Coordinates of N, CA and C in Angstrom, one line a residue:
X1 N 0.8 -1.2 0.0 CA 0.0 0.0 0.0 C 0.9 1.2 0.0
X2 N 0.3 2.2 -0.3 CA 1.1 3.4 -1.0 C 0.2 4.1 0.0
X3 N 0.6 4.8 1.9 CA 0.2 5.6 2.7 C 0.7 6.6 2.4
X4 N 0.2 8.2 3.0 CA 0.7 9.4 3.3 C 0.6 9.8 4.8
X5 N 1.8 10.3 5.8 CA 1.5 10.1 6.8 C 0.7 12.2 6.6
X6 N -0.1 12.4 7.3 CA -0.5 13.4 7.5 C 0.2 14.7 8.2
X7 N 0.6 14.0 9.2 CA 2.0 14.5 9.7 C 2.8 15.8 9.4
X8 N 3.2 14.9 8.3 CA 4.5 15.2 7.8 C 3.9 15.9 6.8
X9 N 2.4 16.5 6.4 CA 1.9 17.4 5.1 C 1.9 19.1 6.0
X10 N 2.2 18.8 7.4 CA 1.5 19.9 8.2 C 2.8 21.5 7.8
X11 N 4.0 20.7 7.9 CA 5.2 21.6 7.2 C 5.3 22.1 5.9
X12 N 5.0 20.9 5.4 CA 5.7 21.1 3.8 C 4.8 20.1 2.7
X13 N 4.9 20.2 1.6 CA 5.0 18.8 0.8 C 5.5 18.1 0.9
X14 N 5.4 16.8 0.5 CA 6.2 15.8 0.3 C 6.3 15.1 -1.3
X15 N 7.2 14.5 -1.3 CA 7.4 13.9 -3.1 C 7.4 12.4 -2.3
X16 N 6.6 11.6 -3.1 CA 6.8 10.4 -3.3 C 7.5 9.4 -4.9
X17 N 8.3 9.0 -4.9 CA 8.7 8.0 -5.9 C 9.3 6.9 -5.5
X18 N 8.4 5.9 -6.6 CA 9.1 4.2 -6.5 C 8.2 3.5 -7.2
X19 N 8.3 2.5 -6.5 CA 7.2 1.2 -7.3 C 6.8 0.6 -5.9
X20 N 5.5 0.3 -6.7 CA 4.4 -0.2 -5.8 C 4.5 -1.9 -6.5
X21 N 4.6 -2.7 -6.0 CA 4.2 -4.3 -6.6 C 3.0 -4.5 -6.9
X22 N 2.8 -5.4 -8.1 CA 1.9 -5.7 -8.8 C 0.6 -6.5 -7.5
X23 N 1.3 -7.0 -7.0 CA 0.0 -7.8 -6.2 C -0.4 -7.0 -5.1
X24 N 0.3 -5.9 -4.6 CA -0.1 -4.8 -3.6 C -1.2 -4.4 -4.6
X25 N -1.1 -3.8 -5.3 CA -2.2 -3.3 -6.5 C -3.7 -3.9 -6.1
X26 N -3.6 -5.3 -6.0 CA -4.7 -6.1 -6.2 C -5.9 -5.4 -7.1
X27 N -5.4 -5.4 -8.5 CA -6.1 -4.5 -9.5 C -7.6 -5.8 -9.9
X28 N -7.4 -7.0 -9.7 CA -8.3 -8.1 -9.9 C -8.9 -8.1 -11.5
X29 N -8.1 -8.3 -12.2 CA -7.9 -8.4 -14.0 C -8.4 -9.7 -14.4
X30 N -9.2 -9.4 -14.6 CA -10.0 -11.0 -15.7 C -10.1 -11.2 -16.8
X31 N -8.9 -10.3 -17.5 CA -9.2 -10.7 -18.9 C -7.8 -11.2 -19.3
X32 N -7.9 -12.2 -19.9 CA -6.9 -13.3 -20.3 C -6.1 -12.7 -21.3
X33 N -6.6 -11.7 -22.0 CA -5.5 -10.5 -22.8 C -4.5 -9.6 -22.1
X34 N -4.9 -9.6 -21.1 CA -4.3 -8.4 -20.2 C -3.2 -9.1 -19.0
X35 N -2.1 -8.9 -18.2 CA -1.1 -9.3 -17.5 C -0.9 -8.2 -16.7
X36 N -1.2 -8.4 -15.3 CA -0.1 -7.1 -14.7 C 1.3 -8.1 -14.1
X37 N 2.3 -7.9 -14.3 CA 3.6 -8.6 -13.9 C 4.4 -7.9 -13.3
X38 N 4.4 -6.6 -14.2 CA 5.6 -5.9 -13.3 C 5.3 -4.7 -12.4
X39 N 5.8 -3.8 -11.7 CA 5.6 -2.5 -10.7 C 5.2 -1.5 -11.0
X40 N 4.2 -1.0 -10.6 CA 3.7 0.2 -10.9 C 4.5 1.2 -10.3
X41 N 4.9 2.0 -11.5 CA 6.0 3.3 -10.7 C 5.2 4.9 -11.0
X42 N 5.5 5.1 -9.8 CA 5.2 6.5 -9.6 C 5.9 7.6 -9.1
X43 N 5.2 9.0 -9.5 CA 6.3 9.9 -9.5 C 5.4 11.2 -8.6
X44 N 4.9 11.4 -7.2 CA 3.9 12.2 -7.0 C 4.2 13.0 -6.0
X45 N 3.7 14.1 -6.2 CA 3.8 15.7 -5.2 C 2.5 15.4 -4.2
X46 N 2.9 15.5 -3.1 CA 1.5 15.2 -2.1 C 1.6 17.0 -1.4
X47 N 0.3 16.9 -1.5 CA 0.6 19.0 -0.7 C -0.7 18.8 0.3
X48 N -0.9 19.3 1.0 CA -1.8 19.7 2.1 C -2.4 20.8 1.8
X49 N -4.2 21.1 1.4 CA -4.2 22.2 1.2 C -6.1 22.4 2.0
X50 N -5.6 22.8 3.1 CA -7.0 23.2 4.2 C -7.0 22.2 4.9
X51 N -8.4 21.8 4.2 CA -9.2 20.5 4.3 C -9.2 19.7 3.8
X52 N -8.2 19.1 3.0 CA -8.2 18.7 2.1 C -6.6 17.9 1.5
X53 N -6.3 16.7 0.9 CA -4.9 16.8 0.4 C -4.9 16.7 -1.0
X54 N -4.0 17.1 -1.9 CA -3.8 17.4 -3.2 C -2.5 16.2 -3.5
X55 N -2.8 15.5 -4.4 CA -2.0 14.6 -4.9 C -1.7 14.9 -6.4
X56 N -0.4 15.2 -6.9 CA -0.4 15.0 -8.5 C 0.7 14.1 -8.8
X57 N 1.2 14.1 -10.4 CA 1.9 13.3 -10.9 C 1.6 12.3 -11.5
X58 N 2.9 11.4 -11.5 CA 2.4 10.6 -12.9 C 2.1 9.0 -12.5
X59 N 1.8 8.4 -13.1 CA 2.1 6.6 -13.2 C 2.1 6.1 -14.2
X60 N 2.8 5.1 -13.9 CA 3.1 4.2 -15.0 C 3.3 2.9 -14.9
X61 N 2.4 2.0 -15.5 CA 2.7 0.3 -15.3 C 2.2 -0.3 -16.2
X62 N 3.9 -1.4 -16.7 CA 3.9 -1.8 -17.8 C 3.2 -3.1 -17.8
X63 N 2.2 -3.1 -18.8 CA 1.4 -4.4 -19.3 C 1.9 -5.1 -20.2
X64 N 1.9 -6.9 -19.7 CA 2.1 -8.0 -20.7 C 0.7 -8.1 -21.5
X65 N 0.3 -8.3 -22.7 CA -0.6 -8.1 -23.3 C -0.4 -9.2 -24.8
X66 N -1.6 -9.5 -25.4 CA -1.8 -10.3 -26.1 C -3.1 -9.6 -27.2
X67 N -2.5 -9.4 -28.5 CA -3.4 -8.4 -29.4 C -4.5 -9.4 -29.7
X68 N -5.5 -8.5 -29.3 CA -7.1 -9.2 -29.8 C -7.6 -9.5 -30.9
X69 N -6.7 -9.1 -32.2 CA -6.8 -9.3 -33.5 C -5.7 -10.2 -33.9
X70 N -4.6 -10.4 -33.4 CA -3.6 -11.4 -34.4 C -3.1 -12.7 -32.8
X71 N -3.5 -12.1 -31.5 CA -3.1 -12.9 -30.8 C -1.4 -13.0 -30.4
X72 N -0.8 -12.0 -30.6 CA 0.6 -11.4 -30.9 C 0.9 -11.4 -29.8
X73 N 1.8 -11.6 -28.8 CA 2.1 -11.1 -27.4 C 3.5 -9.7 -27.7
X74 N 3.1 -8.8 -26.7 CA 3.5 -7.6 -26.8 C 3.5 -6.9 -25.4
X75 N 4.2 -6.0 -25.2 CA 4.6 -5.4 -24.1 C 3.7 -3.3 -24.1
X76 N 3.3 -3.3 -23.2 CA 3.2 -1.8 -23.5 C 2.7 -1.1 -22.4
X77 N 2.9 0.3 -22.0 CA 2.8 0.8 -20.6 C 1.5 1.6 -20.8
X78 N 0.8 1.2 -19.4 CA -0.4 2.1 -19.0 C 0.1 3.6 -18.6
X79 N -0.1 4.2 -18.9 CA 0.2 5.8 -18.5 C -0.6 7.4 -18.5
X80 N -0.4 7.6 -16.5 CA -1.2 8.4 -16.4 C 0.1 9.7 -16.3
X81 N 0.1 10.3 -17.1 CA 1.0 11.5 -16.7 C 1.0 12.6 -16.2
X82 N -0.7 13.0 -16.1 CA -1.0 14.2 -15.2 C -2.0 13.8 -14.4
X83 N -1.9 12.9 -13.8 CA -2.6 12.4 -12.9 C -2.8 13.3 -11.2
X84 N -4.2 13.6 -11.0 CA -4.4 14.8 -9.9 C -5.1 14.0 -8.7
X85 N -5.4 14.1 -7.6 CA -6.3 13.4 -6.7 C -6.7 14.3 -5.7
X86 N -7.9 14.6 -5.8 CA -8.2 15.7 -4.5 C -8.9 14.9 -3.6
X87 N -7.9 14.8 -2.0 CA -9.4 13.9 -1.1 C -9.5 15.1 0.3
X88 N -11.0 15.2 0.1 CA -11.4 15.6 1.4 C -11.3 14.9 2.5
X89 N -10.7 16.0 3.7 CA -9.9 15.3 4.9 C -11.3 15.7 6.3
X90 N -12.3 16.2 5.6 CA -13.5 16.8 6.1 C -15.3 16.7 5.2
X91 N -15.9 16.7 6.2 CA -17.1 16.5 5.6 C -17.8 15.2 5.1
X92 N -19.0 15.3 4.3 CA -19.7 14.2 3.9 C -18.7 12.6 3.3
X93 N -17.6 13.7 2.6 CA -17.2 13.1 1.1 C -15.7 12.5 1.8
X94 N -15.6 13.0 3.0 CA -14.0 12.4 3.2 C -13.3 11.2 3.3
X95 N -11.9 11.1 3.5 CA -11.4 10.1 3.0 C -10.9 9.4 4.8
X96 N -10.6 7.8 4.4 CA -10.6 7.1 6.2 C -9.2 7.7 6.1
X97 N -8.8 7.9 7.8 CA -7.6 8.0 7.8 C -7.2 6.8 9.1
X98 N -6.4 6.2 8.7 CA -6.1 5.5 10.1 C -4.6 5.6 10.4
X99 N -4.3 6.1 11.6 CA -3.4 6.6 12.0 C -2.6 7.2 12.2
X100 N -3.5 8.8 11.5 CA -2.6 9.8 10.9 C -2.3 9.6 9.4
X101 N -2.7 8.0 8.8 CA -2.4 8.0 7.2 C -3.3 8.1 6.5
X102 N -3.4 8.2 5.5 CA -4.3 8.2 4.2 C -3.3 7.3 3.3
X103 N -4.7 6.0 2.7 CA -4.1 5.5 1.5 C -4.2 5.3 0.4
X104 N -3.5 5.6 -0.7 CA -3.8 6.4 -1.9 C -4.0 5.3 -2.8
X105 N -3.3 3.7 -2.0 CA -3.4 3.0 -3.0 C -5.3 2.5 -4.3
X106 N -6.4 2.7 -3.3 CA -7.8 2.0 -3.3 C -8.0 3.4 -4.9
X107 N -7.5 4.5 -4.7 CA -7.8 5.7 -5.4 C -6.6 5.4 -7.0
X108 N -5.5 5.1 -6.6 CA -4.6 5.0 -8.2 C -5.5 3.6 -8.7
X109 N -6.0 2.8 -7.5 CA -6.3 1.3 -8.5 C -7.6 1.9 -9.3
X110 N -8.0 2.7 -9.3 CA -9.6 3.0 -9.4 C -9.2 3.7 -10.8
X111 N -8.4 4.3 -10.7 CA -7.9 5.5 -12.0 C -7.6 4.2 -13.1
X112 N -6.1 3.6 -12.6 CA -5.8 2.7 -13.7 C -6.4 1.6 -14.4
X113 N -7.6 1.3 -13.5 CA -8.8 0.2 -14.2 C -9.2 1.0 -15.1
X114 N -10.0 1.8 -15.0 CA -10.5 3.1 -15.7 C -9.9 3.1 -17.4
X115 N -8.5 2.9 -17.2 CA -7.7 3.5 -18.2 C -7.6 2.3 -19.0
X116 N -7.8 1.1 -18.6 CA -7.3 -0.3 -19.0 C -8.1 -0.4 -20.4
X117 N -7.2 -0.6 -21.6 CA -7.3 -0.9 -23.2 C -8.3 -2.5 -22.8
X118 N -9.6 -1.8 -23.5 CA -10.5 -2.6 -23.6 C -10.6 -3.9 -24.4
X119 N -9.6 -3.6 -26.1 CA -9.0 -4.4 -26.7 C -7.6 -4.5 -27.2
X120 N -6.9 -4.7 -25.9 CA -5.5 -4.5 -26.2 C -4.9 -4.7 -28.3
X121 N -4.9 -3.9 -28.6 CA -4.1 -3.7 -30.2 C -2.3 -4.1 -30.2
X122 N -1.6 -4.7 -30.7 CA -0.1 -4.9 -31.1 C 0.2 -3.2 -31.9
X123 N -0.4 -3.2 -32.5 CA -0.3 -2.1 -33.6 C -1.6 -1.7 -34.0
X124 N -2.2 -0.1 -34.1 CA -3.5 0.2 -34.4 C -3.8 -0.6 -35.6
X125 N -2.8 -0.4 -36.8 CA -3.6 -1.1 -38.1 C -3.7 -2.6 -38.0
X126 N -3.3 -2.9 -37.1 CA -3.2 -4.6 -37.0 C -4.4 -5.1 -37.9
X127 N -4.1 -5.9 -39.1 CA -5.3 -6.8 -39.5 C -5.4 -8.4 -39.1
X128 N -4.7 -8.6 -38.3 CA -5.4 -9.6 -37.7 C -4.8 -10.9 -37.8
X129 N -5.3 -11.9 -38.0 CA -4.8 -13.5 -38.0 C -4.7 -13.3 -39.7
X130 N -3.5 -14.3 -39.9 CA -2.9 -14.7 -41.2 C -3.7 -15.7 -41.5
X131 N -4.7 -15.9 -42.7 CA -5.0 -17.3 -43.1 C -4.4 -17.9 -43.8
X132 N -4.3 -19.0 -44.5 CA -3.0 -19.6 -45.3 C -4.5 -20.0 -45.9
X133 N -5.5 -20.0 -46.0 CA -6.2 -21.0 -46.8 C -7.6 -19.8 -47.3
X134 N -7.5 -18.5 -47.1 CA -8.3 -17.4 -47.1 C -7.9 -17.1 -48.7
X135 N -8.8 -16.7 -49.1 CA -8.8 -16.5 -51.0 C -8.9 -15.1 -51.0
X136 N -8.0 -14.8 -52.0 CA -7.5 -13.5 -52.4 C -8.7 -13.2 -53.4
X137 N -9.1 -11.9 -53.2 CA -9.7 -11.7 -54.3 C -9.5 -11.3 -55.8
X138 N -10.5 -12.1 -56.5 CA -10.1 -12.1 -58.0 C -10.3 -10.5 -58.2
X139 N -9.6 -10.3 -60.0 CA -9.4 -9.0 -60.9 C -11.0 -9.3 -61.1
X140 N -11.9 -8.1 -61.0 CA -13.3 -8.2 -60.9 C -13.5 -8.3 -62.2
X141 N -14.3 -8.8 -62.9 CA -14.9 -9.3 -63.9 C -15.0 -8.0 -65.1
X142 N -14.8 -8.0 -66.2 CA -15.4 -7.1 -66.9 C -16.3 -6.9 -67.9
X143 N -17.6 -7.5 -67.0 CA -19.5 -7.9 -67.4 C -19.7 -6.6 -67.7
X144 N -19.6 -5.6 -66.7 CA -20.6 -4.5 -66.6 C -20.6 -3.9 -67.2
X145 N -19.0 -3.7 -68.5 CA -19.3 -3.0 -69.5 C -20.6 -3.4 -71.0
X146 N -20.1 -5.0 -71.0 CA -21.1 -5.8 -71.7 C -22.1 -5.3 -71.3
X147 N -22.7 -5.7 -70.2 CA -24.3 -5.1 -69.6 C -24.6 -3.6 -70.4
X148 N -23.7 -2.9 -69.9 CA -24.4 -1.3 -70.3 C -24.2 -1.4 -72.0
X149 N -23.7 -1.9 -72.8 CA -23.3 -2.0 -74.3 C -25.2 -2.7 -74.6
X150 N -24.9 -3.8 -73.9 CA -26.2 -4.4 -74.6 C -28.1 -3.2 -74.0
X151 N -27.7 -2.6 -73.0 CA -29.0 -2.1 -72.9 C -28.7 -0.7 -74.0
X152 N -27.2 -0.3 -74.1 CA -27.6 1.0 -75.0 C -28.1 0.6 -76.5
X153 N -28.2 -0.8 -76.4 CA -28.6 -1.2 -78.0 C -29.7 -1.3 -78.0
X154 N -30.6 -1.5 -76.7 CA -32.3 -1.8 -76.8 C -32.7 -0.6 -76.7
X155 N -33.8 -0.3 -77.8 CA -34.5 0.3 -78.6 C -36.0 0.2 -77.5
X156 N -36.2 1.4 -77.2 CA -37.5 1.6 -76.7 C -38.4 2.8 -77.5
X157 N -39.9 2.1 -77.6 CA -40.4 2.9 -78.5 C -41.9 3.6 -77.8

């Protein structure tokens, strides 16, 4: 879990950077295209402001992935790069704190589900699986000139 001790916002800011593990996450991914394996890294400014704490910065966590169109396995990073979090430390809407901490992790998993490629792509144009037995299309016939030849010959009276 990725805490903020409250504390320590009462002076100053604080910067957070590292990696958080993939199973701390507990992002709970059910789709057999998608992989989380490796660490979610983050880069974030925590500031204290009233009633309230102000989180920004970035994330990033790289997905093992499998293209929905050719079945390709491929590598590629989820990324939030201006990523903002405002949590009320008061009122209806506020956030638990236990022990003086707040934890930010329940808030990034909620963002990066959010963000999760619905059909993971290898490459946008990807066309897809190779057939070996899929027929090429023939040079299209050339009837339709014949067609229009034989009606400009019929005679309507």
């Amino acid at each position: 879990m990725l805490k903020v001790n409250l504390r320590h916002l009462k002076e100053h800011g604080i910067r957070l950077k590292g990696e958080l593990p993939a199973p701390e996450l507990d992002l709970g991914v059910n789709d057999d295209l998608i992989r989380v394996e490796k660490p979610l890294r983050y880069d974030l400014q925590v500031e204290e402001l009233g009633d309230a704490v102000l989180v920004t910065g970035s994330l990033l966590l790289p997905l093992e992935c499998e293209c929905s169109r050719c079945l390709k396995k491929f590598t590629t990073g989820l990324e939030l790069p201006g990523w903002a979090l405002h949590l009320p430390l008061e009122g209806e809407d506020k956030v638990p704190i236990d022990n003086d901490c707040v934890d930010l992790t329940p808030f990034m998993r909620e963002d990066i589900l959010l963000d999760f490629p619905q059909h993971p792509l290898c490459r946008p144009d990807c066309a897809g699986l190779k057939s070996k037995t899929a027929r090429r299309p023939k040079a299209v016939e050339k009837t339709a000139p014949d067609v229009w030849a034989k009606l400009d010959k019929l005679k309507i009276k």
